[in-house]
CSV table of C-alpha atoms and ligand atoms in Angstrom, one decimal:
chain,number,residue,atom,x,y,z
A,25,UNK,CA,0.0,0.0,0.0
A,26,UNK,CA,1.2,3.5,-0.8
A,27,UNK,CA,-0.5,6.5,0.6
A,28,UNK,CA,0.3,9.2,-2.0
A,29,UNK,CA,0.9,12.5,-0.2
A,30,UNK,CA,0.4,14.3,-3.5
A,31,UNK,CA,-3.3,13.8,-3.9
A,32,UNK,CA,-3.4,15.2,-7.4
A,33,UNK,CA,-5.4,13.0,-9.8
A,34,UNK,CA,-4.2,14.7,-13.1
A,35,UNK,CA,-2.0,11.8,-14.1
A,36,UNK,CA,-4.6,9.2,-13.1
A,37,UNK,CA,-7.4,10.3,-15.5
A,38,UNK,CA,-7.1,10.1,-19.3
A,39,UNK,CA,-9.0,13.4,-19.7
A,40,UNK,CA,-5.9,14.9,-18.0
A,41,UNK,CA,-8.0,17.0,-15.6
A,42,UNK,CA,-6.6,18.5,-12.4
A,43,UNK,CA,-8.4,17.4,-9.3
A,44,UNK,CA,-7.7,16.5,-5.7
A,45,UNK,CA,-9.2,14.1,-3.2
A,46,UNK,CA,-9.2,13.3,0.5
A,47,UNK,CA,-6.6,10.6,0.0
A,48,UNK,CA,-5.0,8.6,-2.8
A,49,UNK,CA,-4.0,5.1,-1.8
A,50,UNK,CA,-2.3,2.7,-4.2
A,51,UNK,CA,-3.4,-0.9,-3.5
A,52,UNK,CA,-0.9,-3.6,-4.7
A,53,UNK,CA,-2.4,-6.6,-2.9
A,54,UNK,CA,-6.0,-7.5,-2.0
A,55,UNK,CA,-5.2,-7.7,1.8
A,56,UNK,CA,-4.4,-4.0,1.7
A,57,UNK,CA,-8.0,-3.2,1.0
A,58,UNK,CA,-8.8,-4.8,4.4
A,59,UNK,CA,-6.1,-2.6,6.0
A,60,UNK,CA,-7.8,0.5,4.6
A,61,UNK,CA,-11.1,-0.7,6.0
A,62,UNK,CA,-9.6,-1.4,9.4
A,63,UNK,CA,-8.3,2.2,9.5
A,64,UNK,CA,-11.9,3.4,9.0
A,65,UNK,CA,-11.1,5.5,5.9
A,66,UNK,CA,-14.5,6.3,4.4
A,67,UNK,CA,-16.0,7.1,1.9
A,68,UNK,CA,-14.1,5.2,-0.6
A,69,UNK,CA,-14.1,5.4,-4.4
A,70,UNK,CA,-12.2,3.1,-6.7
A,71,UNK,CA,-10.0,4.1,-9.6
A,72,UNK,CA,-8.8,1.8,-12.3
A,73,UNK,CA,-7.1,3.2,-15.4
A,74,UNK,CA,-9.1,6.5,-15.1
A,75,UNK,CA,-10.1,6.2,-18.7
A,76,UNK,CA,-13.8,6.4,-18.2
A,77,UNK,CA,-14.2,9.2,-15.6
A,78,UNK,CA,-14.9,12.9,-15.8
A,79,UNK,CA,-13.5,14.8,-12.7
A,80,UNK,CA,-15.6,17.9,-12.1
A,81,UNK,CA,-13.7,19.1,-9.0
A,82,UNK,CA,-12.5,18.0,-5.6
A,83,UNK,CA,-13.4,14.4,-4.9
A,84,UNK,CA,-14.6,14.1,-1.2
A,85,UNK,CA,-13.5,10.5,-0.8
A,86,UNK,CA,-10.4,8.3,-0.3
A,87,UNK,CA,-9.5,7.0,-3.7
A,88,UNK,CA,-8.1,3.4,-3.9
A,89,UNK,CA,-6.0,3.1,-7.1
A,90,UNK,CA,-6.1,-0.5,-8.1
A,91,UNK,CA,-2.5,-1.7,-8.8
A,92,UNK,CA,-3.1,-5.5,-8.3
A,93,UNK,CA,-1.1,-7.2,-11.1
A,94,UNK,CA,-0.4,-10.7,-12.4
A,95,UNK,CA,-1.9,-12.8,-15.2
A,96,UNK,CA,-2.0,-16.6,-14.9
A,97,UNK,CA,-3.7,-19.6,-16.4
A,98,UNK,CA,-5.4,-21.4,-13.5
A,99,UNK,CA,-6.9,-24.3,-15.4
A,100,UNK,CA,-6.7,-25.5,-19.0
A,101,UNK,CA,-7.4,-28.4,-21.3
A,102,UNK,CA,-6.7,-28.8,-25.0
A,103,UNK,CA,-9.7,-26.5,-26.0
A,104,UNK,CA,-9.7,-23.7,-23.5
A,105,UNK,CA,-7.9,-21.9,-20.7
A,106,UNK,CA,-9.3,-20.2,-17.6
A,107,UNK,CA,-7.2,-17.1,-17.0
A,108,UNK,CA,-7.1,-15.0,-13.9
A,109,UNK,CA,-5.9,-11.4,-14.2
A,110,UNK,CA,-5.2,-8.8,-11.5
A,111,UNK,CA,-7.8,-6.1,-11.8
A,112,UNK,CA,-5.0,-3.4,-11.8
A,113,UNK,CA,-3.5,-4.8,-15.0
A,114,UNK,CA,-3.8,-2.6,-18.0
A,115,UNK,CA,-6.6,-4.1,-20.3
A,116,UNK,CA,-4.4,-3.5,-23.3
A,117,UNK,CA,-1.6,-5.5,-21.8
A,118,UNK,CA,-3.9,-8.3,-20.9
A,119,UNK,CA,-5.2,-8.6,-24.5
A,120,UNK,CA,-1.6,-8.6,-25.8
A,121,UNK,CA,-0.8,-11.4,-23.3
A,122,UNK,CA,-3.7,-13.4,-24.6
A,123,UNK,CA,-2.6,-12.9,-28.2
A,124,UNK,CA,0.9,-14.0,-27.4
A,125,UNK,CA,-0.4,-17.1,-25.7
A,126,UNK,CA,-2.7,-17.9,-28.7
A,127,UNK,CA,-5.8,-17.5,-26.6
A,128,UNK,CA,-8.8,-16.2,-28.5
A,129,UNK,CA,-11.9,-14.3,-27.3
A,130,UNK,CA,-10.6,-10.8,-26.6
A,131,UNK,CA,-8.9,-9.8,-30.0
A,132,UNK,CA,-11.7,-7.4,-30.9
A,133,UNK,CA,-11.2,-5.6,-27.7
A,134,UNK,CA,-7.5,-4.7,-28.4
A,135,UNK,CA,-6.1,-1.3,-27.4
A,136,UNK,CA,-9.1,-0.3,-25.2
A,137,UNK,CA,-7.7,2.0,-22.5
A,138,UNK,CA,-8.4,1.2,-18.9
A,139,UNK,CA,-7.8,-1.5,-16.4
A,140,UNK,CA,-8.9,-5.2,-16.3
A,141,UNK,CA,-11.1,-4.4,-13.3
A,142,UNK,CA,-13.0,-1.7,-15.1
A,143,UNK,CA,-13.8,-4.1,-18.0
A,144,UNK,CA,-16.6,-5.9,-16.4
A,145,UNK,CA,-17.8,-2.8,-14.5
A,146,UNK,CA,-18.4,-1.1,-17.9
A,147,UNK,CA,-18.9,-4.3,-19.9
A,148,UNK,CA,-16.5,-2.8,-22.4
A,149,UNK,CA,-17.2,-3.6,-26.0
A,150,UNK,CA,-15.9,-2.8,-29.5
A,151,UNK,CA,-16.0,-4.0,-33.1
A,152,UNK,CA,-18.5,-6.7,-32.7
A,153,UNK,CA,-18.1,-8.1,-29.1
A,154,UNK,CA,-18.4,-7.2,-25.5
A,155,UNK,CA,-16.2,-8.5,-22.7
A,156,UNK,CA,-19.1,-10.6,-21.3
A,157,UNK,CA,-18.7,-13.1,-24.2
A,158,UNK,CA,-15.4,-14.3,-22.6
A,159,UNK,CA,-16.1,-13.4,-19.0
A,160,UNK,CA,-16.1,-16.2,-16.4
A,161,UNK,CA,-16.2,-14.7,-12.9
A,162,UNK,CA,-14.6,-12.0,-10.7
A,163,UNK,CA,-13.4,-11.7,-7.2
A,164,UNK,CA,-14.2,-8.7,-5.1
A,165,UNK,CA,-14.1,-7.3,-1.5
A,166,UNK,CA,-17.1,-5.6,0.0
A,167,UNK,CA,-16.1,-2.0,1.0
A,168,UNK,CA,-17.9,-1.9,4.3
A,169,UNK,CA,-17.9,-5.5,5.6
A,170,UNK,CA,-14.6,-6.6,4.1
A,171,UNK,CA,-16.2,-9.8,3.0
A,172,UNK,CA,-14.8,-11.5,-0.1
A,173,UNK,CA,-17.2,-12.6,-2.8
A,174,UNK,CA,-16.9,-14.3,-6.2
A,175,UNK,CA,-19.4,-13.0,-8.7
A,176,UNK,CA,-20.4,-15.4,-11.5
A,177,UNK,CA,-21.5,-14.1,-14.9
A,178,UNK,CA,-25.3,-13.9,-14.1
A,179,UNK,CA,-24.7,-12.0,-10.9
A,180,UNK,CA,-23.0,-9.3,-12.8
A,181,UNK,CA,-26.1,-8.4,-14.8
A,182,UNK,CA,-24.2,-7.3,-17.9
A,183,UNK,CA,-25.9,-5.1,-20.5
A,184,UNK,CA,-24.7,-2.5,-23.0
A,185,UNK,CA,-22.0,-0.7,-21.1
A,186,UNK,CA,-23.8,-1.7,-17.9
A,187,UNK,CA,-23.3,-4.1,-15.0
A,188,UNK,CA,-24.5,-4.5,-11.4
A,189,UNK,CA,-21.4,-2.6,-10.3
A,190,UNK,CA,-22.6,0.6,-12.1
A,191,UNK,CA,-26.0,0.3,-10.6
A,192,UNK,CA,-27.3,-1.5,-7.5
A,193,UNK,CA,-23.8,-2.2,-6.3
A,194,UNK,CA,-22.2,1.1,-7.3
A,195,UNK,CA,-19.1,1.9,-5.1
A,196,UNK,CA,-19.8,-1.1,-2.9
A,197,UNK,CA,-17.1,-3.6,-4.1
A,198,UNK,CA,-13.4,-3.5,-4.8
A,199,UNK,CA,-12.7,-5.9,-7.7
A,200,UNK,CA,-9.4,-7.7,-7.1
A,201,UNK,CA,-9.3,-10.2,-10.0
A,202,UNK,CA,-11.2,-11.1,-13.1
A,203,UNK,CA,-11.3,-14.5,-14.8
A,204,UNK,CA,-11.8,-15.1,-18.5
A,205,UNK,CA,-12.4,-18.3,-20.3
A,206,UNK,CA,-10.3,-18.1,-23.5
A,207,UNK,CA,-10.3,-20.5,-26.4
A,208,UNK,CA,-7.4,-22.5,-27.8
A,209,UNK,CA,-9.3,-24.3,-30.5
A,210,UNK,CA,-12.9,-24.6,-32.0
A,211,UNK,CA,-13.5,-20.8,-31.9
A,212,UNK,CA,-15.1,-18.5,-34.5
A,213,UNK,CA,-13.4,-15.2,-35.0
A,214,UNK,CA,-15.6,-12.1,-35.3
A,215,UNK,CA,-14.6,-10.3,-38.5
A,216,UNK,CA,-18.1,-9.0,-39.4
A,217,UNK,CA,-17.6,-5.4,-38.4
A,218,UNK,CA,-17.3,-3.4,-41.6
A,219,UNK,CA,-14.0,-1.7,-41.0
A,220,UNK,CA,-12.3,-4.9,-39.9
A,221,UNK,CA,-13.5,-6.6,-43.1
A,222,UNK,CA,-12.2,-3.7,-45.2
A,223,UNK,CA,-8.7,-3.9,-43.6
A,224,UNK,CA,-8.5,-7.7,-44.1
A,225,UNK,CA,-9.6,-7.3,-47.7
A,226,UNK,CA,-7.0,-4.6,-48.3
A,227,UNK,CA,-4.3,-6.9,-46.9
A,228,UNK,CA,-5.8,-9.8,-48.9
A,229,UNK,CA,-6.2,-11.9,-45.8
A,230,UNK,CA,-8.8,-14.6,-46.5
A,231,UNK,CA,-8.4,-16.8,-43.5
A,232,UNK,CA,-7.6,-14.4,-40.6
A,233,UNK,CA,-5.9,-15.4,-37.4
A,234,UNK,CA,-6.7,-13.9,-34.0
A,235,UNK,CA,-3.7,-11.6,-34.3
A,236,UNK,CA,-4.9,-10.3,-37.8
A,237,UNK,CA,-8.2,-9.3,-36.1
A,238,UNK,CA,-6.3,-7.7,-33.2
A,239,UNK,CA,-4.0,-5.8,-35.6
A,240,UNK,CA,-7.0,-4.6,-37.7
A,241,UNK,CA,-8.8,-3.3,-34.5
A,242,UNK,CA,-5.6,-1.5,-33.4
A,243,UNK,CA,-5.4,0.2,-36.9
A,244,UNK,CA,-9.0,1.3,-36.7
A,245,UNK,CA,-8.8,2.6,-33.2
A,246,UNK,CA,-5.6,4.5,-34.0
A,247,UNK,CA,-7.2,6.2,-37.0
A,248,UNK,CA,-10.5,7.1,-35.3
A,249,UNK,CA,-9.9,7.6,-31.6
A,250,UNK,CA,-7.5,10.2,-30.1
A,251,UNK,CA,-4.6,8.8,-28.0
A,252,UNK,CA,-5.1,10.1,-24.5
A,253,UNK,CA,-1.3,10.6,-24.2
A,254,UNK,CA,-1.7,13.3,-26.9
A,255,UNK,CA,-5.2,14.7,-26.3
A,256,UNK,CA,-7.2,14.2,-23.1
A,257,UNK,CA,-10.3,12.1,-23.6
A,258,UNK,CA,-12.3,9.2,-22.1
A,259,UNK,CA,-13.4,7.4,-25.3
A,260,UNK,CA,-17.1,7.6,-26.1
A,261,UNK,CA,-18.6,10.2,-23.8
A,262,UNK,CA,-22.1,9.1,-24.5
A,263,UNK,CA,-23.8,5.7,-25.0
A,264,UNK,CA,-25.6,5.0,-28.3
A,265,UNK,CA,-29.3,5.5,-27.6
A,266,UNK,CA,-31.8,2.8,-28.1
A,267,UNK,CA,-35.1,4.1,-29.6
A,268,UNK,CA,-38.3,2.4,-30.7
A,269,UNK,CA,-38.6,1.3,-34.3
A,270,UNK,CA,-41.7,3.5,-34.7
A,271,UNK,CA,-39.6,6.6,-33.7
A,272,UNK,CA,-36.8,5.5,-35.9
A,273,UNK,CA,-39.1,5.1,-39.0
A,274,UNK,CA,-40.5,8.6,-38.5
A,275,UNK,CA,-36.9,10.1,-38.3
A,276,UNK,CA,-35.8,8.0,-41.2
A,277,UNK,CA,-38.4,9.7,-43.4
A,278,UNK,CA,-36.7,13.0,-42.7
A,279,UNK,CA,-33.1,11.8,-42.4
A,280,UNK,CA,-32.9,9.1,-45.0
A,281,UNK,CA,-29.2,8.3,-44.3
A,282,UNK,CA,-29.6,7.8,-40.6
A,283,UNK,CA,-27.7,4.7,-39.6
A,284,UNK,CA,-29.0,2.1,-37.1
A,285,UNK,CA,-28.4,-1.3,-35.6
A,286,UNK,CA,-31.2,-3.7,-34.8
A,287,UNK,CA,-31.6,-4.4,-31.1
A,288,UNK,CA,-34.9,-6.3,-31.1
A,289,UNK,CA,-38.0,-6.5,-33.2
A,290,UNK,CA,-39.2,-3.2,-31.7
A,291,UNK,CA,-36.0,-1.3,-31.0
A,292,UNK,CA,-33.0,0.0,-32.8
A,293,UNK,CA,-29.7,1.6,-31.6
A,294,UNK,CA,-28.6,4.8,-33.3
A,295,UNK,CA,-25.0,5.9,-33.3
A,296,UNK,CA,-24.8,9.0,-31.0
A,297,UNK,CA,-21.7,10.1,-33.0
A,298,UNK,CA,-23.9,10.5,-36.1
A,299,UNK,CA,-26.6,12.5,-34.2
A,300,UNK,CA,-23.9,14.8,-32.7
A,301,UNK,CA,-22.2,15.3,-36.0
A,302,UNK,CA,-25.6,16.1,-37.6
A,303,UNK,CA,-26.0,18.8,-34.9
A,304,UNK,CA,-22.8,20.4,-36.1
A,305,UNK,CA,-20.5,19.7,-33.1
A,306,UNK,CA,-18.0,17.4,-34.8
A,307,UNK,CA,-14.4,18.9,-34.7
A,308,UNK,CA,-15.6,22.1,-32.9
A,309,UNK,CA,-13.2,23.6,-30.4
A,310,UNK,CA,-14.3,25.8,-27.5
A,311,UNK,CA,-11.1,27.1,-25.9
A,312,UNK,CA,-9.6,24.3,-23.8
A,313,UNK,CA,-12.1,21.6,-24.8
A,314,UNK,CA,-14.0,20.3,-27.8
A,315,UNK,CA,-15.4,17.5,-29.9
A,316,UNK,CA,-13.0,15.2,-31.6
A,317,UNK,CA,-12.6,15.7,-35.4
A,318,UNK,CA,-12.8,12.0,-36.3
A,319,UNK,CA,-15.4,10.8,-33.9
A,320,UNK,CA,-18.1,13.1,-32.6
A,321,UNK,CA,-18.8,10.8,-29.7
A,322,UNK,CA,-15.5,11.7,-28.1
A,323,UNK,CA,-15.1,14.9,-26.1
A,324,UNK,CA,-11.6,16.2,-25.8
A,325,UNK,CA,-9.5,18.2,-23.4
A,326,UNK,CA,-6.6,20.2,-24.9
A,327,UNK,CA,-5.1,21.1,-21.6
A,328,UNK,CA,-5.8,23.8,-18.9
A,329,UNK,CA,-9.5,23.2,-19.0
A,330,UNK,CA,-11.7,21.8,-16.2
A,331,UNK,CA,-14.3,19.1,-15.9
A,332,UNK,CA,-17.2,21.6,-15.5
A,333,UNK,CA,-16.5,23.0,-19.0
A,334,UNK,CA,-16.7,19.5,-20.4
A,335,UNK,CA,-19.9,18.8,-18.5
A,336,UNK,CA,-21.4,22.1,-19.8
A,337,UNK,CA,-20.5,21.1,-23.4
A,338,UNK,CA,-22.0,17.6,-22.8
A,339,UNK,CA,-25.2,19.2,-21.5
A,340,UNK,CA,-25.4,21.5,-24.5
A,341,UNK,CA,-24.9,18.5,-26.9
A,342,UNK,CA,-27.6,16.5,-25.1
A,343,UNK,CA,-30.1,19.4,-25.3
A,344,UNK,CA,-29.4,20.0,-29.0
A,345,UNK,CA,-29.7,16.3,-29.9
A,346,UNK,CA,-33.0,16.2,-27.9
A,347,UNK,CA,-34.4,19.3,-29.6
A,348,UNK,CA,-33.3,18.2,-33.1
A,349,UNK,CA,-34.2,14.5,-33.0
A,350,UNK,CA,-36.3,14.0,-29.9
A,351,UNK,CA,-33.7,11.5,-28.7
A,352,UNK,CA,-32.1,11.5,-25.2
A,353,UNK,CA,-28.5,10.6,-25.1
A,354,UNK,CA,-26.8,9.8,-21.8
A,355,UNK,CA,-23.2,9.8,-20.7
A,356,UNK,CA,-21.2,6.6,-20.8
A,357,UNK,CA,-18.4,8.1,-18.6
A,358,UNK,CA,-18.8,8.2,-14.8
A,359,UNK,CA,-19.0,11.8,-13.6
A,360,UNK,CA,-17.3,12.4,-10.2
B,11,EPU,N1,-20.7,8.2,-37.0
B,11,EPU,C1,-20.8,9.4,-37.6
B,11,EPU,N2,-20.1,10.5,-37.1
B,11,EPU,C2,-19.2,10.3,-36.1
B,11,EPU,C3,-19.1,9.1,-35.5
B,11,EPU,C4,-19.8,8.0,-36.0
B,11,EPU,O1,-21.6,9.6,-38.5
B,11,EPU,O2,-18.5,11.3,-35.8
B,11,EPU,C5,-21.6,7.1,-37.5
B,11,EPU,C6,-21.1,6.4,-38.7
B,11,EPU,O3,-22.2,6.1,-39.5
B,11,EPU,C7,-20.5,5.1,-38.2
B,11,EPU,C8,-21.4,4.8,-37.0
B,11,EPU,O4,-21.7,6.1,-36.5
B,11,EPU,O5,-20.6,4.1,-39.2
B,11,EPU,C9,-20.7,4.0,-35.9
B,11,EPU,O6,-19.5,4.6,-35.6
B,11,EPU,P1,-18.3,3.7,-34.9
B,11,EPU,O7,-18.1,2.5,-35.7
B,11,EPU,O8,-17.1,4.7,-34.7
B,11,EPU,O9,-18.9,3.3,-33.6
B,11,EPU,P2,-19.8,4.0,-32.5
B,11,EPU,O10,-21.1,3.4,-32.4
B,11,EPU,O11,-19.7,5.5,-32.6
B,11,EPU,C10,-19.2,2.3,-30.6
B,11,EPU,C11,-18.6,2.3,-29.2
B,11,EPU,C12,-17.1,2.5,-29.2
B,11,EPU,C13,-16.5,1.3,-30.1
B,11,EPU,C14,-17.1,1.4,-31.5
B,11,EPU,C15,-16.7,0.3,-32.3
B,11,EPU,C16,-20.3,3.1,-27.8
B,11,EPU,C17,-20.8,4.2,-26.9
B,11,EPU,N3,-19.2,3.3,-28.4
B,11,EPU,O12,-19.0,3.6,-31.1
B,11,EPU,O13,-16.6,2.3,-27.9
B,11,EPU,O14,-15.1,1.5,-30.2
B,11,EPU,O15,-18.5,1.3,-31.4
B,11,EPU,O16,-17.3,-0.9,-31.9
B,11,EPU,O17,-21.0,2.1,-27.9
B,11,EPU,C18,-16.0,3.5,-25.9
B,11,EPU,O18,-16.9,2.9,-25.4
B,11,EPU,O19,-15.3,4.3,-25.3
B,11,EPU,C19,-15.8,3.3,-27.4
B,11,EPU,C20,-14.9,4.0,-28.0
């Protein structure tokens, strides 16, 4: 455990926003969570890679920065391997590890910023899959009782960028390890996403391997999404809204080119990036902050700005989208 006297969170959030907190405690081993609880430090908030939060000022809490590392195969046969990863591992490194061990299931999720522990919390997803397709279970510690608990898949209530840890159990558990069931053989790679297919075609790859998919995803992400090391951002700021098919049909009469993905027989998902671009925000800069030029779903911080400015811009975008299309878009990032 390391109690960081410099309680500045700037380097711990990918928006690169300045903010302080009551205490910043780095946790390297699960037992250290119990030590924090014994000291009676409350309230507690948990920080992973800081790639999905917007800090809007002083955080009145002790922040536990998850630094629990380690990746190991704990059980395997000739077809699959059960892998346990420390929740403080970088997700990106975990996927690279899986690729180097020829273990399939996470290749479409390459290069997603953030930690392993945040992956189930958010149910991260990209280019055709969500992490729950390979998720097995996770280990966590309750933040008031100190009780250890294993959550199996059903208990996590995964949905689109949703889980029980963002809802009923918000701020209640410290996730220490996540287990994924990865495939060695008999797996189907997911190359259906248009942009993946295009890259494979360009490279004339007819029978792609898991690393080809991973490489394609890395290429797409690098071309569309800003690198937080260069421009502060937290990936998609909003979720893609789900609307009724009836509402969609009415809008489609006016906006004939409006894209959509089928969710069920009665509902469709509309890309929020398209709605925001149509409202004229794409690539706009407002002093220290703005909307990314290649993906309107991503709000950016150029430096010296603050979280409130970003929140105000987000609210303006939400109001304009609502006025224009009658569609409510909600943030995907956690606002602290
Ligand atoms: N589009 C626009 N303008 C834009 C952005 C998008 O018109 O500025 C339209 C295009 O028609 C495009 C469609 O929206 O074809 C979809 O865009 P994209 O493939 O970039 O995906 P997305 O729906 O905008 C989601 C995830 C991303 C994930 C990609 C790829 C959410 C909130 N976002 O974005 O996840 O990488 O799909 O699977 O679901 C994240 O969660 O942080 C994230 C980056």
